[in-house]
Amino acid sequence: MHITAPSPGLDVTTANATMTRLAAPSLGSAELSVWRVRMTPGAQGPVHTVDREQVWTVTSGVLEFTVGERTGTAAAGQAVTVPAGAVRRIRAARGAAKGAAGTGDAGTEAEALVAMACGATVEVAGSGERIRLPWAE
């Protein structure tokens, strides 16, 4: 059994978000990676693909998901399953939108827990390069 307490040493910050490793091979997990994502309103990740299915569980704020040609929003308490290989972009919503059951203040930082199988690689659209996510290692 491994118990992981969030600490600055487990954070990876990019221009778009801060990811905090909670479970990964480097933390003793053999099959799953789990991390917390925090994004400020309006921040968005790049258009990319991941070769593993991901499940995003929004814990605060509102996230907008564009997967393929579909766009939808998820608020605190909702989960989004993104299929492996799907072209996607995730954005922290701005404004006063409300999510399911009136939850989710889109004007605040958005946070989600993300889970996926270990060993994933990611390709940013147009790069032609597959990379591994340091927060999932």
C-alpha positions as CSV (number, residue, x, y, z in Angstrom):
1,M,0.0,0.0,0.0
2,H,1.2,3.5,-0.8
3,I,-0.3,6.7,0.6
4,T,0.6,9.8,-1.3
5,A,0.2,13.3,0.2
6,P,0.2,16.2,-2.3
7,S,3.5,18.1,-2.0
8,P,5.3,20.6,-4.2
9,G,7.8,17.9,-5.2
10,L,4.9,16.1,-7.0
11,D,3.7,19.1,-9.0
12,V,4.5,19.7,-12.7
13,T,3.5,23.1,-13.9
14,T,3.1,24.0,-17.5
15,A,1.9,27.2,-19.2
16,N,-1.7,25.8,-19.1
17,A,-2.1,23.9,-15.8
18,T,-0.5,22.4,-12.7
19,M,-0.6,18.6,-12.4
20,T,0.0,16.9,-9.1
21,R,0.9,13.2,-9.2
22,L,-1.1,11.1,-6.8
23,A,-0.5,7.6,-8.3
24,A,2.0,6.6,-10.9
25,P,4.7,4.0,-11.4
26,S,7.2,6.3,-9.7
27,L,4.9,6.3,-6.6
28,G,4.3,2.5,-6.6
29,S,1.4,2.0,-8.9
30,A,1.7,-0.8,-11.5
31,E,-1.4,-0.2,-13.6
32,L,-2.9,3.2,-13.1
33,S,-1.8,6.8,-13.1
34,V,-3.9,9.4,-11.2
35,W,-3.2,13.1,-11.0
36,R,-4.9,16.3,-10.0
37,V,-5.2,19.1,-12.7
38,R,-5.7,22.8,-11.7
39,M,-6.4,25.4,-14.4
40,T,-7.2,29.1,-14.1
41,P,-10.3,30.3,-16.0
42,G,-9.7,30.5,-19.7
43,A,-6.5,28.4,-19.6
44,Q,-6.5,25.5,-22.1
45,G,-4.2,22.7,-23.1
46,P,-3.0,22.1,-26.6
47,V,-4.9,20.0,-29.1
48,H,-3.5,16.5,-28.6
49,T,-4.1,12.8,-28.6
50,V,-3.4,10.2,-25.8
51,D,-3.1,6.5,-26.6
52,R,-5.0,5.5,-23.4
53,E,-8.5,6.1,-22.3
54,Q,-8.8,8.8,-19.6
55,V,-11.5,9.5,-17.0
56,W,-11.7,13.1,-15.8
57,T,-13.7,13.8,-12.6
58,V,-14.3,17.5,-12.1
59,T,-13.9,18.4,-8.4
60,S,-14.4,22.2,-8.7
61,G,-15.1,24.8,-11.4
62,V,-16.2,23.9,-14.9
63,L,-14.1,22.3,-17.7
64,E,-14.9,22.4,-21.3
65,F,-13.9,19.3,-23.4
66,T,-13.6,19.3,-27.1
67,V,-13.2,15.7,-28.2
68,G,-13.3,15.2,-32.0
69,E,-16.1,17.4,-33.3
70,R,-18.1,17.5,-30.0
71,T,-17.7,20.1,-27.2
72,G,-19.3,19.8,-23.8
73,T,-18.9,21.1,-20.3
74,A,-18.5,19.2,-17.0
75,A,-18.9,20.8,-13.6
76,A,-18.0,19.6,-10.1
77,G,-19.3,16.1,-9.5
78,Q,-19.4,15.1,-13.1
79,A,-17.0,12.8,-15.0
80,V,-15.9,12.7,-18.6
81,T,-14.5,9.6,-20.3
82,V,-12.2,10.5,-23.2
83,P,-11.5,7.5,-25.5
84,A,-7.9,6.5,-26.4
85,G,-6.7,8.1,-29.6
86,A,-9.3,10.9,-29.7
87,V,-8.2,14.3,-30.6
88,R,-9.0,16.5,-27.6
89,R,-8.6,19.9,-26.0
90,I,-9.5,20.7,-22.4
91,R,-10.2,24.3,-21.3
92,A,-11.2,25.9,-17.9
93,A,-14.4,27.7,-18.6
94,R,-14.9,31.4,-18.0
95,G,-18.1,33.3,-17.1
96,A,-21.1,32.4,-15.0
97,A,-22.1,29.1,-16.5
98,K,-23.5,26.5,-14.1
99,G,-23.1,22.8,-14.4
100,A,-25.3,19.9,-13.5
101,A,-27.7,20.5,-10.6
102,G,-26.5,24.2,-10.5
103,T,-23.0,23.3,-9.4
104,G,-19.8,24.7,-10.6
105,D,-18.7,28.3,-10.7
106,A,-17.0,28.9,-14.0
107,G,-15.3,32.0,-12.8
108,T,-13.1,30.1,-10.4
109,E,-10.2,27.8,-10.8
110,A,-11.1,24.4,-12.3
111,E,-9.8,21.3,-10.8
112,A,-10.2,17.6,-11.8
113,L,-8.8,14.2,-10.9
114,V,-7.6,12.3,-14.0
115,A,-7.1,8.5,-14.2
116,M,-5.6,6.4,-17.0
117,A,-3.6,3.2,-17.5
118,C,0.1,3.6,-17.1
119,G,2.5,3.9,-20.0
120,A,0.6,6.4,-22.1
121,T,2.1,8.5,-24.8
122,V,0.8,11.9,-26.1
123,E,1.1,13.6,-29.4
124,V,0.5,17.4,-29.6
125,A,-1.3,18.1,-32.9
126,G,1.2,18.7,-35.7
127,S,4.3,17.8,-33.7
128,G,4.7,14.3,-35.1
129,E,6.4,13.4,-31.8
130,R,5.0,11.1,-29.1
131,I,6.0,12.0,-25.5
132,R,5.3,10.6,-22.1
133,L,3.5,12.6,-19.4
134,P,6.0,13.3,-16.6
135,W,3.1,13.5,-14.0
136,A,1.9,10.0,-15.1
137,E,5.3,8.3,-14.8
